[in-house]
PDB file of C-alpha atoms in Angstrom:
ATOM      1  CA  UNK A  78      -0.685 -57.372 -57.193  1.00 84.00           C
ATOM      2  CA  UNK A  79      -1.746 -60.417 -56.267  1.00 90.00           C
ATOM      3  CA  UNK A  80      -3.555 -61.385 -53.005  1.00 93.00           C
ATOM      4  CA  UNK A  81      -0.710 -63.029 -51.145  1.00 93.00           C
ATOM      5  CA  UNK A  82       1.196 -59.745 -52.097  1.00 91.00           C
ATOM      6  CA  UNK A  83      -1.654 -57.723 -50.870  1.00 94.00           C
ATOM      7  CA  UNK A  84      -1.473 -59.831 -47.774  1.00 95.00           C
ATOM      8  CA  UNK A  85       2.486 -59.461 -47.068  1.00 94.00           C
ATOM      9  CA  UNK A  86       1.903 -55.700 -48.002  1.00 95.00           C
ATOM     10  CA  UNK A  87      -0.614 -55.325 -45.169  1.00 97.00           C
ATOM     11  CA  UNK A  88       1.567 -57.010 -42.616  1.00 96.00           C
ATOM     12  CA  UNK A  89       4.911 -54.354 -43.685  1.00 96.00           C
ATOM     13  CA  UNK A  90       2.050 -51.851 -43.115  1.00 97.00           C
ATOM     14  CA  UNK A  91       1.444 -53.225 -39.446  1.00 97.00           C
ATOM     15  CA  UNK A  92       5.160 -53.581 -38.764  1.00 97.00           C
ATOM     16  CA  UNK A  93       6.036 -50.417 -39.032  1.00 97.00           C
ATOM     17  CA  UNK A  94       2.774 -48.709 -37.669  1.00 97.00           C
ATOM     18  CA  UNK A  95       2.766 -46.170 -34.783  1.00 97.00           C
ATOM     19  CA  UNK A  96      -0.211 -44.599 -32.799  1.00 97.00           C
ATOM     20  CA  UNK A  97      -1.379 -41.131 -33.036  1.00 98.00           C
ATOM     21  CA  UNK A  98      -3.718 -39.130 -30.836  1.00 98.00           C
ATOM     22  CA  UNK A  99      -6.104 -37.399 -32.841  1.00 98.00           C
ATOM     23  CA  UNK A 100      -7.905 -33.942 -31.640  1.00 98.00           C
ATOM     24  CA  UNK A 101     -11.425 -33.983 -32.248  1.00 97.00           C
ATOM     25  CA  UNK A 102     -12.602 -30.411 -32.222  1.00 96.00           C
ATOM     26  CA  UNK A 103     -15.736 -28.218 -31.743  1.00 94.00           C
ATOM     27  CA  UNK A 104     -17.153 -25.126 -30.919  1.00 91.00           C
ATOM     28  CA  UNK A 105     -17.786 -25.180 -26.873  1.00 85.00           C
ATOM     29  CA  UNK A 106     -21.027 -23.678 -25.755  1.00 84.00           C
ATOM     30  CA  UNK A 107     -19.840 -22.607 -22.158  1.00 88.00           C
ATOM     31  CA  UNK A 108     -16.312 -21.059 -21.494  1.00 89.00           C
ATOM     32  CA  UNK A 109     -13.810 -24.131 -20.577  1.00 96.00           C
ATOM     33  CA  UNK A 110     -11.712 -24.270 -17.943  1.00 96.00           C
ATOM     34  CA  UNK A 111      -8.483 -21.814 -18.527  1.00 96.00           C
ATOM     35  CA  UNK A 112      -6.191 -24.858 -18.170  1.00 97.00           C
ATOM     36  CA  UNK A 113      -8.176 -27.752 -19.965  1.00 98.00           C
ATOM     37  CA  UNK A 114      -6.488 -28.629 -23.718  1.00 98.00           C
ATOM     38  CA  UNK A 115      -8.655 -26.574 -26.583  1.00 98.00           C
ATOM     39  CA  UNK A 116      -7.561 -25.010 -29.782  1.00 98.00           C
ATOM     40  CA  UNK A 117      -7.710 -21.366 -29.662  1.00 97.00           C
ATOM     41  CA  UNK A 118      -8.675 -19.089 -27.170  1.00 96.00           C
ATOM     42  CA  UNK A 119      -6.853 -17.304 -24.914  1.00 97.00           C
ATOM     43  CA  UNK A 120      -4.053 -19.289 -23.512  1.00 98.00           C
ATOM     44  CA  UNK A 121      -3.067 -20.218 -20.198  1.00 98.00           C
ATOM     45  CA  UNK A 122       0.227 -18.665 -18.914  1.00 98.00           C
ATOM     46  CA  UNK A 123       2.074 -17.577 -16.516  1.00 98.00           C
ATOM     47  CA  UNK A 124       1.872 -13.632 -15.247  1.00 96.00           C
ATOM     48  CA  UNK A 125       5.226 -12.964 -16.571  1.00 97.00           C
ATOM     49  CA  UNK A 126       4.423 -14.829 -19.762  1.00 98.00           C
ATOM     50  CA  UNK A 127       5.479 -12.159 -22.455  1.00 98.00           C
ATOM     51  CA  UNK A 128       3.836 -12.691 -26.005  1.00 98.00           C
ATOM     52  CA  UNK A 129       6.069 -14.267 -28.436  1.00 98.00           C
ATOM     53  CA  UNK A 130       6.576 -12.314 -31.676  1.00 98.00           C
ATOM     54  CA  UNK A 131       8.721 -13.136 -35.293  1.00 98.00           C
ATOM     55  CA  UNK A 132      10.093 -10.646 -37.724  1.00 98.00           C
ATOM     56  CA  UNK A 133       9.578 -11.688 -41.635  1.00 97.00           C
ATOM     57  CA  UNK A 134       8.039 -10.548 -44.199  1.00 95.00           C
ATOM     58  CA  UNK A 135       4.994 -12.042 -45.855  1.00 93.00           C
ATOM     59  CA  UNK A 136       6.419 -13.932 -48.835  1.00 87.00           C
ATOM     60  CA  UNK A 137       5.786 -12.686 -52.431  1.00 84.00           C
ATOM     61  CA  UNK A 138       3.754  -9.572 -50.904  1.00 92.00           C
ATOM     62  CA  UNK A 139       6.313  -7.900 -48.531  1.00 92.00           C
ATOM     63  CA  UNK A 140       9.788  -6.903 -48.848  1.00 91.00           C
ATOM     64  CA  UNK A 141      10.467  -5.328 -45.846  1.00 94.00           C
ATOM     65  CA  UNK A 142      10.697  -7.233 -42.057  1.00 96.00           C
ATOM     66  CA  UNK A 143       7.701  -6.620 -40.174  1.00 97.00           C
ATOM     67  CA  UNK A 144       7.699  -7.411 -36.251  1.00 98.00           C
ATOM     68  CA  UNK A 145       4.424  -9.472 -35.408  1.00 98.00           C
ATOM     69  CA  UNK A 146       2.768 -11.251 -32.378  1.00 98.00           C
ATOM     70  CA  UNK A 147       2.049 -15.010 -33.370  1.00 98.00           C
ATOM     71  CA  UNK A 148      -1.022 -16.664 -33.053  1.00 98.00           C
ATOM     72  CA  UNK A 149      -1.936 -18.934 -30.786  1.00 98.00           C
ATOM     73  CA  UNK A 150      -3.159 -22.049 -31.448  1.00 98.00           C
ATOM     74  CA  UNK A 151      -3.700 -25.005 -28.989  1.00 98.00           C
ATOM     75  CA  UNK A 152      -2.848 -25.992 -25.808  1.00 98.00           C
ATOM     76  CA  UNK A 153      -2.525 -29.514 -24.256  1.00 98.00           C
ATOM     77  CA  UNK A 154      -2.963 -30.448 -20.582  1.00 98.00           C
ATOM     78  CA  UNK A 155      -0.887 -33.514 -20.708  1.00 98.00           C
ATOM     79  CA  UNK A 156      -2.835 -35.007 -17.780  1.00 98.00           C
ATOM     80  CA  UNK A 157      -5.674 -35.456 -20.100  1.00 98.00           C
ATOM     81  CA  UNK A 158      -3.438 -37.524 -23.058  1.00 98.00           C
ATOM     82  CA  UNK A 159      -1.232 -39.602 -20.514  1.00 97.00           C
ATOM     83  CA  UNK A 160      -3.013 -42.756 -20.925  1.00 97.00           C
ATOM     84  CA  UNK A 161      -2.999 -42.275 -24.886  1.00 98.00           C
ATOM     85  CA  UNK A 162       0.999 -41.947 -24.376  1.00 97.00           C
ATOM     86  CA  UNK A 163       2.098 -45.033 -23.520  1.00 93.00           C
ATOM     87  CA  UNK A 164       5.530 -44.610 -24.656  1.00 95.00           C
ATOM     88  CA  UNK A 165       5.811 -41.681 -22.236  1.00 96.00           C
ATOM     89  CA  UNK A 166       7.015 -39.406 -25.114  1.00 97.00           C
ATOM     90  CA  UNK A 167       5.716 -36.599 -23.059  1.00 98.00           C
ATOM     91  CA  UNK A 168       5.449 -35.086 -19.583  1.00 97.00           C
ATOM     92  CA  UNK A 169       2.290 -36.633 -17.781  1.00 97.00           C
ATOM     93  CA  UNK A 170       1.580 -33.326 -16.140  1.00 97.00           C
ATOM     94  CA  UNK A 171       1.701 -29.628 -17.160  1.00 98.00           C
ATOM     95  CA  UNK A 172       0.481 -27.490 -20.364  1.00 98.00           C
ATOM     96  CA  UNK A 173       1.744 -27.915 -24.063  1.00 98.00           C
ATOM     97  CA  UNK A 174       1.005 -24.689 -25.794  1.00 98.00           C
ATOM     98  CA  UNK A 175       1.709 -24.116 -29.558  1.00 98.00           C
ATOM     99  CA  UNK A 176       2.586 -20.263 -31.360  1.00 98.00           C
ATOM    100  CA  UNK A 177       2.023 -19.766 -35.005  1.00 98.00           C
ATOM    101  CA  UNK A 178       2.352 -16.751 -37.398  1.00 98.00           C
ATOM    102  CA  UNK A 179      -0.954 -16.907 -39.007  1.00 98.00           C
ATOM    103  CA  UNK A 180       0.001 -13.785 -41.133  1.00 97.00           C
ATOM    104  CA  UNK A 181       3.931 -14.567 -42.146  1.00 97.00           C
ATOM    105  CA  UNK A 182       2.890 -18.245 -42.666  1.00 97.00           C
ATOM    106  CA  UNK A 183       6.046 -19.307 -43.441  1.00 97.00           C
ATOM    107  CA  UNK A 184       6.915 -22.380 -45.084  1.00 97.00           C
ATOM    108  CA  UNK A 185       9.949 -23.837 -42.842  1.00 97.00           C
ATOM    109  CA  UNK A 186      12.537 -23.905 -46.262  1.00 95.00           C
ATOM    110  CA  UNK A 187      14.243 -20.958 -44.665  1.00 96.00           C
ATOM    111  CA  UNK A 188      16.580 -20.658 -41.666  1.00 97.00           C
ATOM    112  CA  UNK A 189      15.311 -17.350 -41.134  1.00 96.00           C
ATOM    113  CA  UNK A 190      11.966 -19.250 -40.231  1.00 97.00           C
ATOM    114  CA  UNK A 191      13.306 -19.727 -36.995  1.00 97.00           C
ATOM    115  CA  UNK A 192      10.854 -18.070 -34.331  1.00 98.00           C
ATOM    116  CA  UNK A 193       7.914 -18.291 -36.531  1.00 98.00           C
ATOM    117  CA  UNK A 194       6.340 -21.355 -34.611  1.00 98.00           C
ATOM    118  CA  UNK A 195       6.940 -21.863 -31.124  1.00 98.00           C
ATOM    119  CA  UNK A 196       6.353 -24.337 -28.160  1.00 98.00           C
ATOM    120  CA  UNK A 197       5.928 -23.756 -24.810  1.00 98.00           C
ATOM    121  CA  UNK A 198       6.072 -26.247 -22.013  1.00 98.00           C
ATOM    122  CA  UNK A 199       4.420 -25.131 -18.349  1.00 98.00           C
ATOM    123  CA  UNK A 200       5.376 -28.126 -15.703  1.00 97.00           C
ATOM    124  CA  UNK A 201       2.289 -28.650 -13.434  1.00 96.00           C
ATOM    125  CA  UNK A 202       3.458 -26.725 -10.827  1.00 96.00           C
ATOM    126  CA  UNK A 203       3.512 -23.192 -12.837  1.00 97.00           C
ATOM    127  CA  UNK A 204       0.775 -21.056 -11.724  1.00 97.00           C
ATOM    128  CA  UNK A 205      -1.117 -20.132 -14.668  1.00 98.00           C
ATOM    129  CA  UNK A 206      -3.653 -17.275 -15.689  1.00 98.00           C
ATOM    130  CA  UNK A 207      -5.742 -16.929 -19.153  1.00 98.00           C
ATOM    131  CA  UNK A 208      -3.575 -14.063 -21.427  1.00 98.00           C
ATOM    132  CA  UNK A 209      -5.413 -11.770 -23.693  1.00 98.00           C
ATOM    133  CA  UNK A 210      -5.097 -11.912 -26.878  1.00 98.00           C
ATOM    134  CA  UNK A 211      -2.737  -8.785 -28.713  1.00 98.00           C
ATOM    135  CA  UNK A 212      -4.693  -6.997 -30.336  1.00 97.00           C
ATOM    136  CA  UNK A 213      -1.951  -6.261 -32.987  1.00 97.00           C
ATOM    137  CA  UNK A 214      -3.119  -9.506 -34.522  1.00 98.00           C
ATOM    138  CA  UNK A 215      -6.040  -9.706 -37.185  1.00 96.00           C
ATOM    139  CA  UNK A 216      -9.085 -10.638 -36.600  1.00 95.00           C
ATOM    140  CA  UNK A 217      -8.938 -13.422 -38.836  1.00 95.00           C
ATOM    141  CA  UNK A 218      -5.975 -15.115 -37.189  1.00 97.00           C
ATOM    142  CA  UNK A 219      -7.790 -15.483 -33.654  1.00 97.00           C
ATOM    143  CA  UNK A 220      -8.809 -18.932 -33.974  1.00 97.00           C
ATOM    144  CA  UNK A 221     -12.203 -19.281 -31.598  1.00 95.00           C
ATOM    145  CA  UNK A 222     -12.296 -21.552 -28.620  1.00 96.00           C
ATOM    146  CA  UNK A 223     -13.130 -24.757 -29.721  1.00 97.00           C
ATOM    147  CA  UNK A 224     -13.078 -27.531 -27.062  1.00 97.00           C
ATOM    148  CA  UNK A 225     -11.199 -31.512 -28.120  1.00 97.00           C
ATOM    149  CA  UNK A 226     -11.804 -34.831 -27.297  1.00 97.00           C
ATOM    150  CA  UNK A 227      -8.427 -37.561 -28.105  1.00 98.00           C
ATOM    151  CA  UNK A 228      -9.236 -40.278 -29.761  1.00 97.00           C
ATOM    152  CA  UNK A 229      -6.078 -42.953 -29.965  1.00 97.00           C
ATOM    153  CA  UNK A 230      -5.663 -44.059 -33.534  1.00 97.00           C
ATOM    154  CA  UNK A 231      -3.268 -46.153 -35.361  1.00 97.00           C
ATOM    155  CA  UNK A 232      -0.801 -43.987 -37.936  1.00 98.00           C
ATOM    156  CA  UNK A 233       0.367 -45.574 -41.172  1.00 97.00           C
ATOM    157  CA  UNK A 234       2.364 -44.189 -43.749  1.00 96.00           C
ATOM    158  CA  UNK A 235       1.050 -42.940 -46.962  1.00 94.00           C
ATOM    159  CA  UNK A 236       1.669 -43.801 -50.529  1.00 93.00           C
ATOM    160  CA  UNK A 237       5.771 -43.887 -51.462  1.00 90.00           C
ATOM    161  CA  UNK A 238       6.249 -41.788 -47.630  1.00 92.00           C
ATOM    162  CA  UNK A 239       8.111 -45.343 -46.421  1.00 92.00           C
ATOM    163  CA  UNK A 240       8.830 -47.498 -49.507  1.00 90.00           C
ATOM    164  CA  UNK A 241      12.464 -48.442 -47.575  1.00 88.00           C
ATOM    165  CA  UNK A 242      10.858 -49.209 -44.886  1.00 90.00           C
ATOM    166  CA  UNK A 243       7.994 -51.363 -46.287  1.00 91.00           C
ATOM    167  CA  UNK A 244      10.840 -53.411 -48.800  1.00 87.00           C
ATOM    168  CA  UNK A 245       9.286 -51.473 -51.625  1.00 86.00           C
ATOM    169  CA  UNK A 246      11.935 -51.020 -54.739  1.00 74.00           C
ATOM    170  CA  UNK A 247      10.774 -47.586 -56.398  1.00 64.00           C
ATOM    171  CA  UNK A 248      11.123 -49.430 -59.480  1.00 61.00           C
ATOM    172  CA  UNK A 249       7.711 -51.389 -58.561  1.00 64.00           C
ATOM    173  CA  UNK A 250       4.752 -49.854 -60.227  1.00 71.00           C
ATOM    174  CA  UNK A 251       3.025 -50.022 -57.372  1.00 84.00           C
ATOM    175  CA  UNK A 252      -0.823 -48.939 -57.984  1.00 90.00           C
ATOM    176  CA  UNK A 253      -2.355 -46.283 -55.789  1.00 91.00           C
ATOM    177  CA  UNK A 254      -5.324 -48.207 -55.343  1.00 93.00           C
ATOM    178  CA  UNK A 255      -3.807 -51.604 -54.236  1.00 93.00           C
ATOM    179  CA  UNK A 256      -1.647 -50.088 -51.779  1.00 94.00           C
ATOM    180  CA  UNK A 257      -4.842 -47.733 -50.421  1.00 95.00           C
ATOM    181  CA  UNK A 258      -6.516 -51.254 -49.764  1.00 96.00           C
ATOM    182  CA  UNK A 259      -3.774 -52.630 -48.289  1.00 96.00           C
ATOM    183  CA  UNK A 260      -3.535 -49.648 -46.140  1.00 96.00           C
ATOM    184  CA  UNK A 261      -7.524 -49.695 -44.774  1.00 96.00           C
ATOM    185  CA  UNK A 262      -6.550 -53.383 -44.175  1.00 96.00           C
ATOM    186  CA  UNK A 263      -4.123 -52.455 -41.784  1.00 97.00           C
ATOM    187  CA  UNK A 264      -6.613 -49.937 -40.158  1.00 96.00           C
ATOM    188  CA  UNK A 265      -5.873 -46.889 -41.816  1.00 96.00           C
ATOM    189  CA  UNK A 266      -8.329 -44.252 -42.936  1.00 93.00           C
ATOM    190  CA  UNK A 267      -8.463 -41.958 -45.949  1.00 88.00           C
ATOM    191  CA  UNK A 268      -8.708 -38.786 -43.467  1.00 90.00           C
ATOM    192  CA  UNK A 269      -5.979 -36.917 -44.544  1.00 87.00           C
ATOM    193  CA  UNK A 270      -7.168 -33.509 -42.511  1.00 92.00           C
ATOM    194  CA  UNK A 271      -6.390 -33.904 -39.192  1.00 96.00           C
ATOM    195  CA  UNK A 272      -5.525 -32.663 -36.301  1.00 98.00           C
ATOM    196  CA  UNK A 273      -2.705 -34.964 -34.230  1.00 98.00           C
ATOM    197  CA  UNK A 274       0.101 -35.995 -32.098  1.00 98.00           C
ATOM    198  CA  UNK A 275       2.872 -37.796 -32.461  1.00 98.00           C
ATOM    199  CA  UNK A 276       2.465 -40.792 -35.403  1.00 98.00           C
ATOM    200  CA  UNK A 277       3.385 -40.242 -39.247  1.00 97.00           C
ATOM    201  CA  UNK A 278       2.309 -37.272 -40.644  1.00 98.00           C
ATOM    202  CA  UNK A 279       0.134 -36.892 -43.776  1.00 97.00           C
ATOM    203  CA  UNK A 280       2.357 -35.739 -46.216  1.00 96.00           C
ATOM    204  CA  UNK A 281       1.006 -33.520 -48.925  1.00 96.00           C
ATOM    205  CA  UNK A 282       4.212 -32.832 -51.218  1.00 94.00           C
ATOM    206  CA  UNK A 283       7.095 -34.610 -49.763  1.00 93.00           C
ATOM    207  CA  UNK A 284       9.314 -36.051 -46.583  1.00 95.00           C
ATOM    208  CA  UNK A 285       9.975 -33.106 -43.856  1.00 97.00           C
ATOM    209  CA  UNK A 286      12.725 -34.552 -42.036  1.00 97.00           C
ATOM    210  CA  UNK A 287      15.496 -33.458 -44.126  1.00 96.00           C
ATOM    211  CA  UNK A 288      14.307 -30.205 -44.584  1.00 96.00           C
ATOM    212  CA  UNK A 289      14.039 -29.935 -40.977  1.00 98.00           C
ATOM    213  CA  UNK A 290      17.228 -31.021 -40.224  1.00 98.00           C
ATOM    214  CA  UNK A 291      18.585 -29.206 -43.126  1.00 97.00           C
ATOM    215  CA  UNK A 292      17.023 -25.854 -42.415  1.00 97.00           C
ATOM    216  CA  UNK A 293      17.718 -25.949 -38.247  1.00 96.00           C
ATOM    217  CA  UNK A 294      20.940 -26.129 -39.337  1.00 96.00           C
ATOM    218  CA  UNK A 295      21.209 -23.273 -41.394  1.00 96.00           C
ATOM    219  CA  UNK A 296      20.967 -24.532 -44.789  1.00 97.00           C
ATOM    220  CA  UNK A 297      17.815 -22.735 -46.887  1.00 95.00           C
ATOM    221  CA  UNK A 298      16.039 -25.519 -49.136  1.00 92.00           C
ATOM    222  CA  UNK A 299      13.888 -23.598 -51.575  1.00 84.00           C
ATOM    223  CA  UNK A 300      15.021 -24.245 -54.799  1.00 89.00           C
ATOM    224  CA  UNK A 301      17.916 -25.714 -56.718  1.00 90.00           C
ATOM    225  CA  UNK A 302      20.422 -23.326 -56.120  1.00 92.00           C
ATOM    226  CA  UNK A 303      19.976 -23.918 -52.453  1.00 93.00           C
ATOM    227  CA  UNK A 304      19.974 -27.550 -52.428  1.00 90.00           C
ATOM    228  CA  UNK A 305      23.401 -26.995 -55.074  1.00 92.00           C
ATOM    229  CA  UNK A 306      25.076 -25.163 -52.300  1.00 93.00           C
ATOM    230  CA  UNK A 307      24.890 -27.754 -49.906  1.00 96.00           C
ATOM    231  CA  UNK A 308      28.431 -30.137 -50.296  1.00 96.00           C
ATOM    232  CA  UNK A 309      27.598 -33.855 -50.906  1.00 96.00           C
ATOM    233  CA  UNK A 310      29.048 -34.527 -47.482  1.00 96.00           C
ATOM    234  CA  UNK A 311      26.769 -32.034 -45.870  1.00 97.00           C
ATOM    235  CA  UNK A 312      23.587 -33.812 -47.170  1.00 96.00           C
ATOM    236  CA  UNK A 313      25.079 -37.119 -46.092  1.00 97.00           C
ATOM    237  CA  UNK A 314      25.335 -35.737 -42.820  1.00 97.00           C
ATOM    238  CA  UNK A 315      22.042 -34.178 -42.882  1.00 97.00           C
ATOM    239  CA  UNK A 316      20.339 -37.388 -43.896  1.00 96.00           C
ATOM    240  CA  UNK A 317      21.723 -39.393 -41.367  1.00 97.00           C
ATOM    241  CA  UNK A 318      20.469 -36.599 -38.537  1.00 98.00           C
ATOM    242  CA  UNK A 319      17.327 -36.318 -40.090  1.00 97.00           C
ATOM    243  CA  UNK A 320      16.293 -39.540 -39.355  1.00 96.00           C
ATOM    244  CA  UNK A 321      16.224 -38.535 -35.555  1.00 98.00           C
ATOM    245  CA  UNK A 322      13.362 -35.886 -35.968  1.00 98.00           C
ATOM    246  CA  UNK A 323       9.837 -37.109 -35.269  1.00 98.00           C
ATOM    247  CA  UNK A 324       6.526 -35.747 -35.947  1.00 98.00           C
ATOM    248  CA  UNK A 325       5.241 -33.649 -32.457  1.00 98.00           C
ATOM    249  CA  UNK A 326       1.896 -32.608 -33.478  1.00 98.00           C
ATOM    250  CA  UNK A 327       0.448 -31.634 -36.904  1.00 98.00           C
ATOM    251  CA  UNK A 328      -2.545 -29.240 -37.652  1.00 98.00           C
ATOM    252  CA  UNK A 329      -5.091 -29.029 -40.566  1.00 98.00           C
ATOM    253  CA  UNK A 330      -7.718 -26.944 -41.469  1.00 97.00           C
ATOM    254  CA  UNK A 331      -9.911 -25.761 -38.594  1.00 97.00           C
ATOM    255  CA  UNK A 332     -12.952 -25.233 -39.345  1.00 94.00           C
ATOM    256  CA  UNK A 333     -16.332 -24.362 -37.401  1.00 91.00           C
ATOM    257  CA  UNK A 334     -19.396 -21.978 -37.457  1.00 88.00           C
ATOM    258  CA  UNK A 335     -18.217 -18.601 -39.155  1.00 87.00           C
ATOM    259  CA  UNK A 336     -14.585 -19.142 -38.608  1.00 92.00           C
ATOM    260  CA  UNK A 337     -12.203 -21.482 -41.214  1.00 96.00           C
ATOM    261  CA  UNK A 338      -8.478 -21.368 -40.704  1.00 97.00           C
ATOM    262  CA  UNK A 339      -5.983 -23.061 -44.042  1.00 97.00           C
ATOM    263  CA  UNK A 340      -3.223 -23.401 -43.957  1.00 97.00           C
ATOM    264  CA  UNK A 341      -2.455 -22.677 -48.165  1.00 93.00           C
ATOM    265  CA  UNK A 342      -4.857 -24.766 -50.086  1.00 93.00           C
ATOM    266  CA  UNK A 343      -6.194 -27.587 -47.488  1.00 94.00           C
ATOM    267  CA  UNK A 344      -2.846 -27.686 -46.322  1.00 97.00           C
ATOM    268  CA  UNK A 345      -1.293 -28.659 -43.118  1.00 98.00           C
ATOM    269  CA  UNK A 346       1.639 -27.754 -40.252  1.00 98.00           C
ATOM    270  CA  UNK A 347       3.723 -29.979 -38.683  1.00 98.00           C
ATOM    271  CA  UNK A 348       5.810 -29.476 -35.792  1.00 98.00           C
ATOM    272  CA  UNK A 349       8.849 -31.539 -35.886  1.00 98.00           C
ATOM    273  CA  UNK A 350      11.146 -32.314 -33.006  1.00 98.00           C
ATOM    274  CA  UNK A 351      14.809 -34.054 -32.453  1.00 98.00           C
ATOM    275  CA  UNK A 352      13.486 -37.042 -30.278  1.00 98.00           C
ATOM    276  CA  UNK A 353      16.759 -36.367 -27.960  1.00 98.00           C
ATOM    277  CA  UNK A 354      15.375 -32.818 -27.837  1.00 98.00           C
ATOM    278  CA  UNK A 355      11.996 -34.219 -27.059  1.00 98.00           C
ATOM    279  CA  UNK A 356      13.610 -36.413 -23.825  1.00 97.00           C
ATOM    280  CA  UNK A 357      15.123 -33.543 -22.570  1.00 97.00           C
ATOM    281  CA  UNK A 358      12.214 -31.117 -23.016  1.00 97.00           C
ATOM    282  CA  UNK A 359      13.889 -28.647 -25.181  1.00 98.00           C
ATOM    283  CA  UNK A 360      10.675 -27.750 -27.180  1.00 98.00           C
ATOM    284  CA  UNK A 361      12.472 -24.389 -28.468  1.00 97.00           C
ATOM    285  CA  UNK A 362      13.986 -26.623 -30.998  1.00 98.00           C
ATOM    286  CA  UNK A 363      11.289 -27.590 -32.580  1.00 98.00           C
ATOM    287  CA  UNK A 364      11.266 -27.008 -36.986  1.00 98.00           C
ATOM    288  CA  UNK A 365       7.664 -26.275 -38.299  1.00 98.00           C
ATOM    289  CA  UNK A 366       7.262 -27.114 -42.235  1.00 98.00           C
ATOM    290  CA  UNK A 367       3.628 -26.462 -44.096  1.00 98.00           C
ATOM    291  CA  UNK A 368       2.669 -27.990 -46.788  1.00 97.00           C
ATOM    292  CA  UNK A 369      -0.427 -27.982 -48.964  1.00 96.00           C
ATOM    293  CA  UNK A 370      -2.007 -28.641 -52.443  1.00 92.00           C
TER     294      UNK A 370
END
C-alpha cells in the first residue's frame, strides 16, 4: 500500500467513525451512592422490582432446563453520560441497568436465548432502593462493586468488520498491519477489552447484526443446518433488517483485586438494539451475542 493509499484509507476510516463512551472501572474504597452508575453491586430498583430469572440449560454440561436468577451487572445513571451523548441516543435522566446469566452464558445463536440478558430502564422519577443480591446465584457470578469514570472516545471499525463501507473489494489483499496503521492514524487504539456504549463493537469472530436480527426473529444460527433452513428470501429479508440494529453497550473481561469475570476465553457481550426500539425505549428487545477467542 502505498502512502497516498494509506492516506485515503485513513480518511474512509474517519468518514465512517462514531463515538463511544468507554467505562473505566475500579474497585471503590467507600460504598457509592445506591443510584450513581458502577458495575456490580447491588442494584438500584424499585420496591416492587422482582428479580429477573431465565430457564436454559448450561450448554454441553446440562440437558435438562434449570430456572436461574441472572446476574447483575451495571447500571448507568444517564445524568452522568448526557454530555458524552450528543446524539441524544438515550434518556438524559433515569437508571440503565443490565441482567446477565453468568452461569447459562449463552451465546445469542438460539431463539430460546431470549430472557437470558435483560435491560431495564427506571425514568428519573422512579423511587429507587438498593436490592439484595439472590442468594441462589454463585458466588462467583456476583461481580464486586467497582465504581466508573466515562471517558468519550472515537470508535472505528476493525479489520474486514466494514470493508463495504470503507470501498474495500474483499479481493484486495489488504495487510493487517497497513490497515492497523491506518487505523491509529485515524485515532484508534489496539484496546480490544473494553467496556462501552454505543460505537462499533470489537468483534472477535464475526458481524452480530444478522444473527441478531436472525435469532429475535426466531431463526437459530448455530450451524449449517440452521443457516440451510432459512429460505433465500428470509435471509434477504433478514439482512436488510439487520442493518437497523446498533451496538447498546458491550462488556469485556472485568477484572480487579481477587475477582476476574470472562466471558469464554477473553471474550466479550454485546447488547444489541433495533435503533427504532432504542427511540421508543423498548429495551426488552434488546439481542445479546458473546463472542470470544
Amino acid at each position: 500500500m502505498t502512502e497516498e493509499e494509506k492516506q485515503e484509507l485513513t480518511k474512509r476510516l474517519l468518514e465512517i467513525a462514531k463515538k463511544e463512551i468507554r467505562l473505566n472501572f475500579k474497585k471503590s474504597k467507600e460504598p457509592l451512592d445506591i443510584t450513581t452508575s458502577k458495575i456490580g453491586g447491588k442494584p438500584a430498583v424499585p420496591s416492587d422490582f422482582e428479580w429477573p430469572t431465565y430457564t436454559g440449560v448450561i450448554y454441553g454440561i446440562e440437558t435438562e432446563k434449570k430456572t436461574r436468577p441472572l446476574s447483575f451487572l451495571a447500571q448507568i445513571n444517564l445524568k452522568e453520560i448526557s454530555e458524552l451523548d450528543d446524539k441524544n441516543l438515550l434518556p438524559k435522566e433515569g437508571i440503565l441497568s443490565f441482567f446477565y446469566d453468568l452461569e447459562t452464558m449463552t451465546w445469542g445463536f438460539d431463539p430460546e436465548d431470549k430472557g437470558s440478558a435483560m435491560i431495564f430502564y427506571f425514568p428519573e422519577e422512579t423511587v429507587l432502593q438498593a436490592k439484595d443480591i439472590p442468594e441462589e446465584i454463585e458466588e462467583r457470578n456476583v461481580i464486586p462493586e467497582l465504581s466508573v469514570q466515562f471517558e468519550p472516545h472515537i470508535s472505528l471499525p476493525g479489520y474486514g468488520d466494514k470493508d463495504e463501507e470503507l470501498g474495500l473489494s474483499r479481493d484486495e489483499d489488504l495487510d493487517w498491519d497497513e490497515f492497523m496503521e491506518c487505523r491509529e492514524n485515524a485515532g484508534g487504539d489496539d484496546n480490544d477489552e473494553v467496556t462501552k456504549l454505543f460505537g462499533y463493537p470489537n468483534v472477535i469472530q464475526n458481524p452480530m447484526e444478522e444473527e441478531c436480527e436472525a435469532c429475535s426473529s426466531g431463526f437459530r444460527q448455530g450451524n449449517q443446518e440452521d443457516y440451510a433452513a432459512i429460505t433465500d428470501e428470509q435471509k434477504k429479508e433478514i439482512a436488510e433488517k439487520a442493518k437497523d440494529w446498533m451496538l447498546l453497550f458491550q462488556m469485556s473481561t472485568i477484572e480487579t483485586d481477587g475477582y476476574e469475570l470472562m466471558f469464554g476465553d477473553c471474550g466479550s457481550i454485546y447488547f444489541w438494539i433495533r435503533k427504532q426500539d432504542l427511540e421508543e425505549r423498548r429495551f426488552d428487545k434488546a439481542w445479546l451475542v458473546l463472542q470470544c477467542f
